[in-house]
Amino acid sequence: MQPPLNFDIKAWHLARRVLPNIVLTPDFALLLHSRSITDISKHFRITNLAMAAALNSIISLVTGSGGESSTDSTPQLDLLAEPQELDPVEYKKLAPLFPRSHKKGDPVPRPVLRRVDFGKYPSSKLSQYADLGAYASVIDNAFTLKECDELLRMAESSSEEGWPIAQVNIGGNEQILDTSYRKGDRILYDNQRLANKLLARIMPLVAKDIAYIDPADAPTGKGPLGWKSTAAKRRADKFRLTRLNERLRFLRYPVSGFFKNNKESSLFTFHLYLDNNTGDVPLKGGATRFWESGAQLVHEMSPAKLKKRGLKPPEFYDVAPIPGRVLVFQHAYLVHSGEPITEGIKLTIRTDFMYEIIPQEDEEIEYRKHLDRNGLLADEIPVDPQDEAPPAADN
């Protein structure tokens, strides 16, 4: 279940700080809110019903219960699939991001992955992305608030210029300032060791989806390679994930900050939403929005102009910028944007998943790894009867 559109980010922060050892996912918050105060007091072993009532109020804010409804004219679809969790033993193996500052009793991460099911509603225009084999997933509780704060501190302490205004790449290692396309600040922080730790945190959940790419698995022009798959198929190339790019882009979007819709050429993006610890103003806006294809042509038209031309507002799907959440998505085909900030400050880390062509001598072992990650053991793979035919007798 997706957080409602009027999801209160400040209340979310408050609830997670009040309940540091509770993995307060949107599903869990909604479940708690459906219970009575007495049930809540029993669940958290709270003997003071007044405290339980206060907790219930926090949960009400988190879930947006009783709040104002969204003013957006386009209804938000719930596209998240069923949650995918790790085995309890695997969760215990997750190491703190910063062991030296980790103390006994600190909150621990418990990442949960949910894929974005673009084909969930066949009548939706977003279902075209399912036809193209497009991939996106959300990993909640991937990083704790303390880890988010430490990541931000490291980046800020590394920059002598503070937060320089983010520029736009135009090719040839050149950049320009274009506030009509992107309005925000950026710190570039190169650290391969840290990038490796970020990847290790989510790898057990995303590996089966993106660690091995075979263009032959998707029809021409589909999948994460898009139309690049044509040449890759001709060469019989296969790709394996090697690392996260060491260039970590820390992005800060103040009020009115945004990043307009675009299509880029890299395969997959790693996008981590950080905690806004810069003040008391809660974050409003700033969702990562996936638009229906072609939306860039009409989404900025006024309702009157759309009506005059007989057009409907484009459909979209929003991923809320919840601290500690990671969004993984492919760039081929997926039209996406960072929506404007109306209050507060949005802080994120963005980088890319790096791939290499698998050498021919490694193809078999990498394919076996891929099958193992997806639970397809060798004895479960359909066998061609001709392969099972006995060898011909020697004359």
Tab-separated table of C-alpha atoms in Angstrom:
chain	number	residue	atom	x	y	z
A	1	MET	CA	0.000	0.000	0.000
A	2	GLN	CA	1.308	3.433	-0.939
A	3	PRO	CA	1.310	6.339	1.549
A	4	PRO	CA	-1.680	8.604	0.826
A	5	LEU	CA	-1.061	11.742	-1.211
A	6	ASN	CA	-1.481	13.878	1.915
A	7	PHE	CA	1.161	11.803	3.707
A	8	ASP	CA	2.723	14.050	6.380
A	9	ILE	CA	6.515	13.832	6.108
A	10	LYS	CA	7.156	15.768	9.349
A	11	ALA	CA	4.885	13.425	11.275
A	12	TRP	CA	6.699	10.503	9.693
A	13	HIS	CA	10.005	11.848	11.033
A	14	LEU	CA	8.463	12.357	14.461
A	15	ALA	CA	6.968	8.881	14.590
A	16	ARG	CA	10.225	7.220	13.582
A	17	ARG	CA	12.129	9.176	16.216
A	18	VAL	CA	9.568	8.406	18.915
A	19	LEU	CA	9.695	4.742	17.897
A	20	PRO	CA	13.394	4.323	17.020
A	21	ASN	CA	13.348	0.533	17.233
A	22	ILE	CA	10.122	0.069	15.299
A	23	VAL	CA	10.195	-0.369	11.543
A	24	LEU	CA	7.342	2.051	10.842
A	25	THR	CA	6.444	1.389	7.247
A	26	PRO	CA	3.353	3.005	5.703
A	27	ASP	CA	1.604	-0.375	5.783
A	28	PHE	CA	2.404	-0.804	9.467
A	29	ALA	CA	1.274	2.731	10.308
A	30	LEU	CA	-2.029	2.235	8.530
A	31	LEU	CA	-2.507	-1.092	10.298
A	32	LEU	CA	-1.875	0.481	13.694
A	33	HIS	CA	-4.223	3.344	12.950
A	34	SER	CA	-7.020	0.853	12.344
A	35	ARG	CA	-6.617	-0.486	15.874
A	36	SER	CA	-7.985	0.909	19.110
A	37	ILE	CA	-5.869	2.855	21.591
A	38	THR	CA	-6.024	-0.144	23.919
A	39	ASP	CA	-4.645	-2.414	21.199
A	40	ILE	CA	-1.831	0.046	20.512
A	41	SER	CA	-0.928	0.228	24.192
A	42	LYS	CA	-0.723	-3.567	24.336
A	43	HIS	CA	1.306	-3.791	21.136
A	44	PHE	CA	4.004	-1.407	22.410
A	45	ARG	CA	3.605	-2.470	26.041
A	46	ILE	CA	2.589	1.050	27.010
A	47	THR	CA	0.812	1.159	30.349
A	48	ASN	CA	-0.077	4.845	30.101
A	49	LEU	CA	-3.152	5.152	27.876
A	50	ALA	CA	-2.473	8.877	27.470
A	51	MET	CA	0.848	8.015	25.857
A	52	ALA	CA	-0.922	5.465	23.668
A	53	ALA	CA	-3.409	8.141	22.635
A	54	ALA	CA	-0.542	10.488	21.742
A	55	LEU	CA	1.042	7.719	19.702
A	56	ASN	CA	-2.251	7.161	17.946
A	57	SER	CA	-2.345	10.871	17.066
A	58	ILE	CA	1.132	10.635	15.566
A	59	ILE	CA	0.075	7.642	13.500
A	60	SER	CA	-2.996	9.570	12.370
A	61	LEU	CA	-0.735	12.323	11.074
A	62	VAL	CA	1.578	9.854	9.382
A	63	THR	CA	-1.241	8.168	7.514
A	64	GLY	CA	-2.908	11.456	6.633
A	65	SER	CA	-6.156	10.387	8.273
A	66	GLY	CA	-8.599	13.267	8.479
A	67	GLY	CA	-6.296	15.585	6.556
A	68	GLU	CA	-6.999	17.621	3.490
A	69	SER	CA	-7.414	15.733	0.263
A	70	SER	CA	-5.048	16.185	-2.636
A	71	THR	CA	-5.834	19.020	-5.000
A	72	ASP	CA	-4.250	17.244	-7.965
A	73	SER	CA	-6.827	16.551	-10.642
A	74	THR	CA	-5.189	13.273	-11.662
A	75	PRO	CA	-5.877	10.363	-9.286
A	76	GLN	CA	-2.852	8.602	-7.859
A	77	LEU	CA	-2.675	4.893	-8.664
A	78	ASP	CA	-1.288	2.379	-6.195
A	79	LEU	CA	1.238	0.514	-8.316
A	80	LEU	CA	3.434	-1.079	-5.661
A	81	ALA	CA	3.547	-4.867	-5.744
A	82	GLU	CA	3.726	-7.193	-2.747
A	83	PRO	CA	6.661	-6.576	-0.355
A	84	GLN	CA	9.768	-8.712	-0.750
A	85	GLU	CA	11.715	-9.294	2.471
A	86	LEU	CA	14.922	-11.075	3.366
A	87	ASP	CA	15.211	-14.090	5.611
A	88	PRO	CA	15.698	-13.099	9.285
A	89	VAL	CA	19.240	-14.475	9.136
A	90	GLU	CA	20.043	-12.202	6.192
A	91	TYR	CA	18.800	-9.133	8.058
A	92	LYS	CA	21.227	-9.899	10.875
A	93	LYS	CA	24.085	-9.868	8.367
A	94	LEU	CA	23.443	-6.239	7.375
A	95	ALA	CA	26.369	-4.240	8.714
A	96	PRO	CA	26.035	-0.658	10.012
A	97	LEU	CA	27.020	1.914	7.420
A	98	PHE	CA	29.268	3.652	9.956
A	99	PRO	CA	30.422	1.061	12.535
A	100	ARG	CA	32.449	3.542	14.590
A	101	SER	CA	29.446	5.722	15.371
A	102	HIS	CA	26.978	2.848	15.745
A	103	LYS	CA	25.924	2.307	19.348
A	104	LYS	CA	24.098	-0.503	21.051
A	105	GLY	CA	20.377	0.125	20.831
A	106	ASP	CA	20.610	2.266	17.684
A	107	PRO	CA	17.895	1.611	15.110
A	108	VAL	CA	18.825	-1.022	12.567
A	109	PRO	CA	17.804	-1.095	8.905
A	110	ARG	CA	15.258	-3.592	7.670
A	111	PRO	CA	14.998	-3.016	3.920
A	112	VAL	CA	11.843	-4.188	2.189
A	113	LEU	CA	11.528	-4.116	-1.608
A	114	ARG	CA	8.360	-3.501	-3.586
A	115	ARG	CA	8.450	-3.384	-7.356
A	116	VAL	CA	6.487	-0.752	-9.245
A	117	ASP	CA	3.952	-2.773	-11.221
A	118	PHE	CA	3.270	-0.536	-14.206
A	119	GLY	CA	0.955	-3.174	-15.648
A	120	LYS	CA	-1.250	-3.416	-12.567
A	121	TYR	CA	-4.023	-1.438	-14.255
A	122	PRO	CA	-4.193	-2.385	-17.961
A	123	SER	CA	-6.495	0.549	-18.715
A	124	SER	CA	-3.917	3.037	-17.395
A	125	LYS	CA	-1.594	4.717	-19.888
A	126	LEU	CA	1.248	3.876	-17.513
A	127	SER	CA	0.772	0.218	-18.449
A	128	GLN	CA	2.714	0.958	-21.643
A	129	TYR	CA	5.840	0.781	-19.484
A	130	ALA	CA	4.986	-2.801	-18.574
A	131	ASP	CA	4.757	-3.591	-22.288
A	132	LEU	CA	8.276	-2.160	-22.662
A	133	GLY	CA	9.617	-4.241	-19.787
A	134	ALA	CA	10.455	-1.125	-17.751
A	135	TYR	CA	11.764	-1.639	-14.215
A	136	ALA	CA	11.457	0.414	-11.031
A	137	SER	CA	11.425	-0.633	-7.395
A	138	VAL	CA	11.155	1.017	-3.990
A	139	ILE	CA	13.194	-0.187	-1.006
A	140	ASP	CA	11.841	1.176	2.273
A	141	ASN	CA	13.841	1.266	5.529
A	142	ALA	CA	17.055	0.745	3.560
A	143	PHE	CA	18.928	3.242	5.736
A	144	THR	CA	18.264	4.592	9.220
A	145	LEU	CA	17.753	8.275	9.952
A	146	LYS	CA	21.071	8.334	11.803
A	147	GLU	CA	22.834	6.947	8.735
A	148	CYS	CA	21.110	9.516	6.527
A	149	ASP	CA	22.291	12.305	8.828
A	150	GLU	CA	25.868	11.001	8.791
A	151	LEU	CA	25.883	10.758	4.989
A	152	LEU	CA	24.778	14.366	4.752
A	153	ARG	CA	27.391	15.490	7.283
A	154	MET	CA	30.171	13.778	5.317
A	155	ALA	CA	29.155	15.460	2.085
A	156	GLU	CA	28.828	18.927	3.591
A	157	SER	CA	32.184	18.681	5.376
A	158	SER	CA	33.849	17.711	2.084
A	159	SER	CA	32.689	20.816	0.202
A	160	GLU	CA	34.564	24.077	0.677
A	161	GLU	CA	31.942	25.844	-1.446
A	162	GLY	CA	28.970	24.674	0.584
A	163	TRP	CA	26.147	23.764	-1.798
A	164	PRO	CA	27.023	24.965	-5.345
A	165	ILE	CA	24.129	25.463	-7.746
A	166	ALA	CA	23.603	22.313	-9.812
A	167	GLN	CA	24.335	22.719	-13.500
A	168	VAL	CA	23.172	20.707	-16.504
A	169	ASN	CA	25.508	18.499	-18.552
A	170	ILE	CA	25.494	19.393	-22.259
A	171	GLY	CA	28.183	16.954	-23.423
A	172	GLY	CA	31.888	17.329	-24.061
A	173	ASN	CA	32.513	17.602	-20.294
A	174	GLU	CA	30.732	20.952	-20.363
A	175	GLN	CA	27.961	22.197	-18.104
A	176	ILE	CA	25.633	25.168	-18.142
A	177	LEU	CA	23.309	26.753	-15.620
A	178	ASP	CA	19.720	26.217	-16.754
A	179	THR	CA	17.193	26.951	-14.013
A	180	SER	CA	14.335	26.233	-16.399
A	181	TYR	CA	15.420	22.571	-16.392
A	182	ARG	CA	16.878	22.077	-12.924
A	183	LYS	CA	16.715	24.302	-9.868
A	184	GLY	CA	18.696	22.987	-6.933
A	185	ASP	CA	22.130	22.612	-5.366
A	186	ARG	CA	24.647	19.786	-5.612
A	187	ILE	CA	27.735	18.408	-3.885
A	188	LEU	CA	29.827	15.849	-5.789
A	189	TYR	CA	31.390	13.367	-3.377
A	190	ASP	CA	33.667	10.659	-4.822
A	191	ASN	CA	34.027	7.674	-2.504
A	192	GLN	CA	34.061	4.141	-3.927
A	193	ARG	CA	34.262	2.510	-0.509
A	194	LEU	CA	31.101	4.269	0.622
A	195	ALA	CA	29.375	3.496	-2.681
A	196	ASN	CA	30.186	-0.187	-2.130
A	197	LYS	CA	28.531	-0.055	1.291
A	198	LEU	CA	25.423	1.595	-0.115
A	199	LEU	CA	25.138	-1.131	-2.731
A	200	ALA	CA	25.749	-3.910	-0.201
A	201	ARG	CA	22.770	-2.714	1.832
A	202	ILE	CA	20.246	-3.262	-0.963
A	203	MET	CA	22.034	-5.878	-3.084
A	204	PRO	CA	20.371	-8.901	-1.425
A	205	LEU	CA	17.008	-7.533	-2.578
A	206	VAL	CA	17.760	-6.117	-6.032
A	207	ALA	CA	20.322	-8.650	-7.262
A	208	LYS	CA	17.788	-11.045	-8.745
A	209	ASP	CA	16.303	-8.192	-10.786
A	210	ILE	CA	19.277	-6.219	-12.075
A	211	ALA	CA	22.569	-8.037	-11.363
A	212	TYR	CA	22.456	-9.901	-14.689
A	213	ILE	CA	21.174	-8.427	-17.947
A	214	ASP	CA	20.678	-10.529	-21.058
A	215	PRO	CA	19.171	-8.497	-23.938
A	216	ALA	CA	17.879	-11.767	-25.412
A	217	ASP	CA	15.404	-11.977	-22.510
A	218	ALA	CA	13.479	-8.984	-23.877
A	219	PRO	CA	12.034	-8.366	-27.349
A	220	THR	CA	13.879	-5.881	-29.542
A	221	GLY	CA	13.738	-2.373	-28.170
A	222	LYS	CA	12.468	-3.449	-24.768
A	223	GLY	CA	13.942	-3.919	-21.310
A	224	PRO	CA	16.564	-1.758	-19.559
A	225	LEU	CA	18.756	-1.481	-22.666
A	226	GLY	CA	15.942	-0.101	-24.793
A	227	TRP	CA	16.874	0.158	-28.458
A	228	LYS	CA	20.520	-0.387	-27.562
A	229	SER	CA	19.554	-4.032	-27.131
A	230	THR	CA	19.535	-4.515	-30.923
A	231	ALA	CA	23.308	-4.173	-31.229
A	232	ALA	CA	23.849	-6.034	-27.959
A	233	LYS	CA	21.813	-8.981	-29.235
A	234	ARG	CA	23.731	-9.009	-32.491
A	235	ARG	CA	26.968	-9.289	-30.535
A	236	ALA	CA	25.368	-11.738	-28.057
A	237	ASP	CA	26.499	-9.468	-25.209
A	238	LYS	CA	25.441	-10.124	-21.646
A	239	PHE	CA	26.027	-7.734	-18.753
A	240	ARG	CA	26.763	-8.061	-15.042
A	241	LEU	CA	26.495	-5.473	-12.313
A	242	THR	CA	29.923	-4.565	-10.960
A	243	ARG	CA	29.444	-1.653	-8.543
A	244	LEU	CA	27.795	1.643	-7.810
A	245	ASN	CA	29.460	4.643	-9.397
A	246	GLU	CA	31.793	6.225	-6.840
A	247	ARG	CA	30.510	9.676	-7.808
A	248	LEU	CA	27.752	10.297	-5.272
A	249	ARG	CA	25.665	13.326	-6.192
A	250	PHE	CA	24.173	14.904	-3.082
A	251	LEU	CA	21.240	17.018	-4.229
A	252	ARG	CA	19.420	19.723	-2.304
A	253	TYR	CA	16.169	21.198	-3.550
A	254	PRO	CA	14.797	24.195	-1.598
A	255	VAL	CA	11.318	25.680	-1.964
A	256	SER	CA	10.425	25.838	-5.682
A	257	GLY	CA	13.312	23.509	-6.496
A	258	PHE	CA	12.645	20.906	-9.178
A	259	PHE	CA	14.117	18.673	-11.886
A	260	LYS	CA	12.107	18.544	-15.108
A	261	ASN	CA	11.029	15.353	-16.810
A	262	ASN	CA	13.665	13.668	-18.917
A	263	LYS	CA	14.986	10.440	-20.400
A	264	GLU	CA	18.647	9.615	-19.846
A	265	SER	CA	20.885	6.925	-21.304
A	266	SER	CA	22.280	5.079	-18.271
A	267	LEU	CA	20.772	1.713	-17.322
A	268	PHE	CA	19.670	2.078	-13.686
A	269	THR	CA	19.707	4.882	-11.136
A	270	PHE	CA	20.207	4.608	-7.370
A	271	HIS	CA	18.242	7.337	-5.597
A	272	LEU	CA	18.367	7.618	-1.782
A	273	TYR	CA	16.116	10.085	0.022
A	274	LEU	CA	17.831	11.660	3.029
A	275	ASP	CA	16.421	13.083	6.231
A	276	ASN	CA	15.833	16.839	6.284
A	277	ASN	CA	17.419	17.825	9.594
A	278	THR	CA	17.961	21.452	8.600
A	279	GLY	CA	14.940	22.951	10.319
A	280	ASP	CA	11.405	22.582	11.599
A	281	VAL	CA	9.660	23.192	8.283
A	282	PRO	CA	8.320	19.842	7.023
A	283	LEU	CA	8.950	18.809	3.463
A	284	LYS	CA	6.012	19.105	1.123
A	285	GLY	CA	6.225	18.166	-2.525
A	286	GLY	CA	9.360	16.785	-4.114
A	287	ALA	CA	8.044	13.400	-5.201
A	288	THR	CA	9.844	11.527	-7.951
A	289	ARG	CA	7.169	11.326	-10.607
A	290	PHE	CA	6.922	8.817	-13.446
A	291	TRP	CA	4.860	10.239	-16.301
A	292	GLU	CA	3.097	8.437	-19.081
A	293	SER	CA	5.142	8.505	-22.283
A	294	GLY	CA	4.750	11.796	-24.121
A	295	ALA	CA	3.646	13.632	-20.990
A	296	GLN	CA	6.428	16.200	-21.442
A	297	LEU	CA	4.404	17.605	-24.330
A	298	VAL	CA	1.256	18.334	-22.346
A	299	HIS	CA	1.853	18.222	-18.581
A	300	GLU	CA	2.603	21.952	-18.302
A	301	MET	CA	-0.529	22.982	-20.203
A	302	SER	CA	-3.221	24.691	-18.159
A	303	PRO	CA	-6.496	22.788	-17.595
A	304	ALA	CA	-8.218	25.303	-19.892
A	305	LYS	CA	-5.752	24.672	-22.719
A	306	LEU	CA	-6.029	20.903	-22.273
A	307	LYS	CA	-9.815	21.133	-22.446
A	308	LYS	CA	-9.657	23.375	-25.504
A	309	ARG	CA	-7.505	20.820	-27.317
A	310	GLY	CA	-9.597	17.883	-26.153
A	311	LEU	CA	-6.759	16.456	-24.061
A	312	LYS	CA	-6.766	14.875	-20.623
A	313	PRO	CA	-4.150	15.567	-17.941
A	314	PRO	CA	-1.317	13.034	-18.300
A	315	GLU	CA	-1.234	10.121	-15.897
A	316	PHE	CA	1.628	9.724	-13.458
A	317	TYR	CA	2.885	7.745	-10.496
A	318	ASP	CA	4.564	9.440	-7.515
A	319	VAL	CA	7.226	8.008	-5.216
A	320	ALA	CA	7.229	9.998	-1.978
A	321	PRO	CA	10.663	11.199	-0.728
A	322	ILE	CA	10.581	9.271	2.558
A	323	PRO	CA	13.938	9.409	4.399
A	324	GLY	CA	15.845	6.133	4.232
A	325	ARG	CA	13.960	4.998	1.124
A	326	VAL	CA	15.837	3.985	-2.038
A	327	LEU	CA	14.314	4.211	-5.495
A	328	VAL	CA	15.885	2.085	-8.242
A	329	PHE	CA	14.722	2.663	-11.794
A	330	GLN	CA	15.861	2.271	-15.377
A	331	HIS	CA	16.351	5.283	-17.615
A	332	ALA	CA	15.343	3.760	-20.933
A	333	TYR	CA	11.825	4.992	-21.745
A	334	LEU	CA	10.820	6.028	-18.218
A	335	VAL	CA	9.860	9.714	-18.305
A	336	HIS	CA	10.484	11.028	-14.806
A	337	SER	CA	10.787	14.299	-12.929
A	338	GLY	CA	11.505	15.686	-9.488
A	339	GLU	CA	8.377	17.596	-8.554
A	340	PRO	CA	8.619	21.156	-7.121
A	341	ILE	CA	9.143	21.687	-3.401
A	342	THR	CA	6.389	23.757	-1.806
A	343	GLU	CA	7.751	23.717	1.761
A	344	GLY	CA	10.957	22.580	3.421
A	345	ILE	CA	14.054	21.143	1.747
A	346	LYS	CA	14.482	17.886	-0.153
A	347	LEU	CA	17.821	16.097	0.186
A	348	THR	CA	18.850	13.073	-1.862
A	349	ILE	CA	21.803	11.040	-3.132
A	350	ARG	CA	21.862	9.961	-6.755
A	351	THR	CA	24.312	7.693	-8.520
A	352	ASP	CA	24.354	4.956	-11.163
A	353	PHE	CA	24.705	1.189	-11.259
A	354	MET	CA	27.769	0.229	-13.295
A	355	TYR	CA	27.867	-2.768	-15.648
A	356	GLU	CA	30.408	-4.599	-17.743
A	357	ILE	CA	30.092	-7.021	-20.645
A	358	ILE	CA	30.587	-10.546	-19.332
A	359	PRO	CA	33.664	-12.212	-20.859
A	360	GLN	CA	32.735	-15.322	-22.816
A	361	GLU	CA	34.621	-17.597	-20.417
A	362	ASP	CA	32.525	-16.295	-17.493
A	363	GLU	CA	29.120	-16.456	-19.164
A	364	GLU	CA	28.147	-19.898	-17.879
A	365	ILE	CA	29.019	-19.211	-14.239
A	366	GLU	CA	27.299	-15.811	-14.298
A	367	TYR	CA	24.200	-17.413	-15.785
A	368	ARG	CA	24.212	-20.039	-13.036
A	369	LYS	CA	24.496	-17.294	-10.429
A	370	HIS	CA	21.519	-15.580	-12.022
A	371	LEU	CA	19.461	-18.784	-11.897
A	372	ASP	CA	20.434	-19.380	-8.273
A	373	ARG	CA	19.441	-15.838	-7.223
A	374	ASN	CA	16.036	-16.373	-8.788
A	375	GLY	CA	15.509	-19.805	-7.267
A	376	LEU	CA	15.877	-21.649	-10.570
A	377	LEU	CA	18.072	-24.591	-9.741
A	378	ALA	CA	19.512	-26.697	-12.521
A	379	ASP	CA	17.094	-29.594	-11.937
A	380	GLU	CA	14.144	-27.208	-12.261
A	381	ILE	CA	15.116	-25.925	-15.706
A	382	PRO	CA	13.074	-27.433	-18.555
A	383	VAL	CA	15.224	-29.791	-20.579
A	384	ASP	CA	15.016	-30.302	-24.326
A	385	PRO	CA	14.195	-34.025	-24.877
A	386	GLN	CA	16.871	-34.166	-27.578
A	387	ASP	CA	19.453	-33.273	-24.957
A	388	GLU	CA	18.374	-36.326	-22.964
A	389	ALA	CA	18.644	-38.759	-25.884
A	390	PRO	CA	21.226	-41.529	-25.308
A	391	PRO	CA	24.423	-41.206	-27.335
A	392	ALA	CA	24.591	-43.188	-30.549
A	393	ALA	CA	26.329	-46.551	-30.227
A	394	ASP	CA	29.748	-46.848	-31.784
A	395	ASN	CA	29.932	-49.204	-34.766
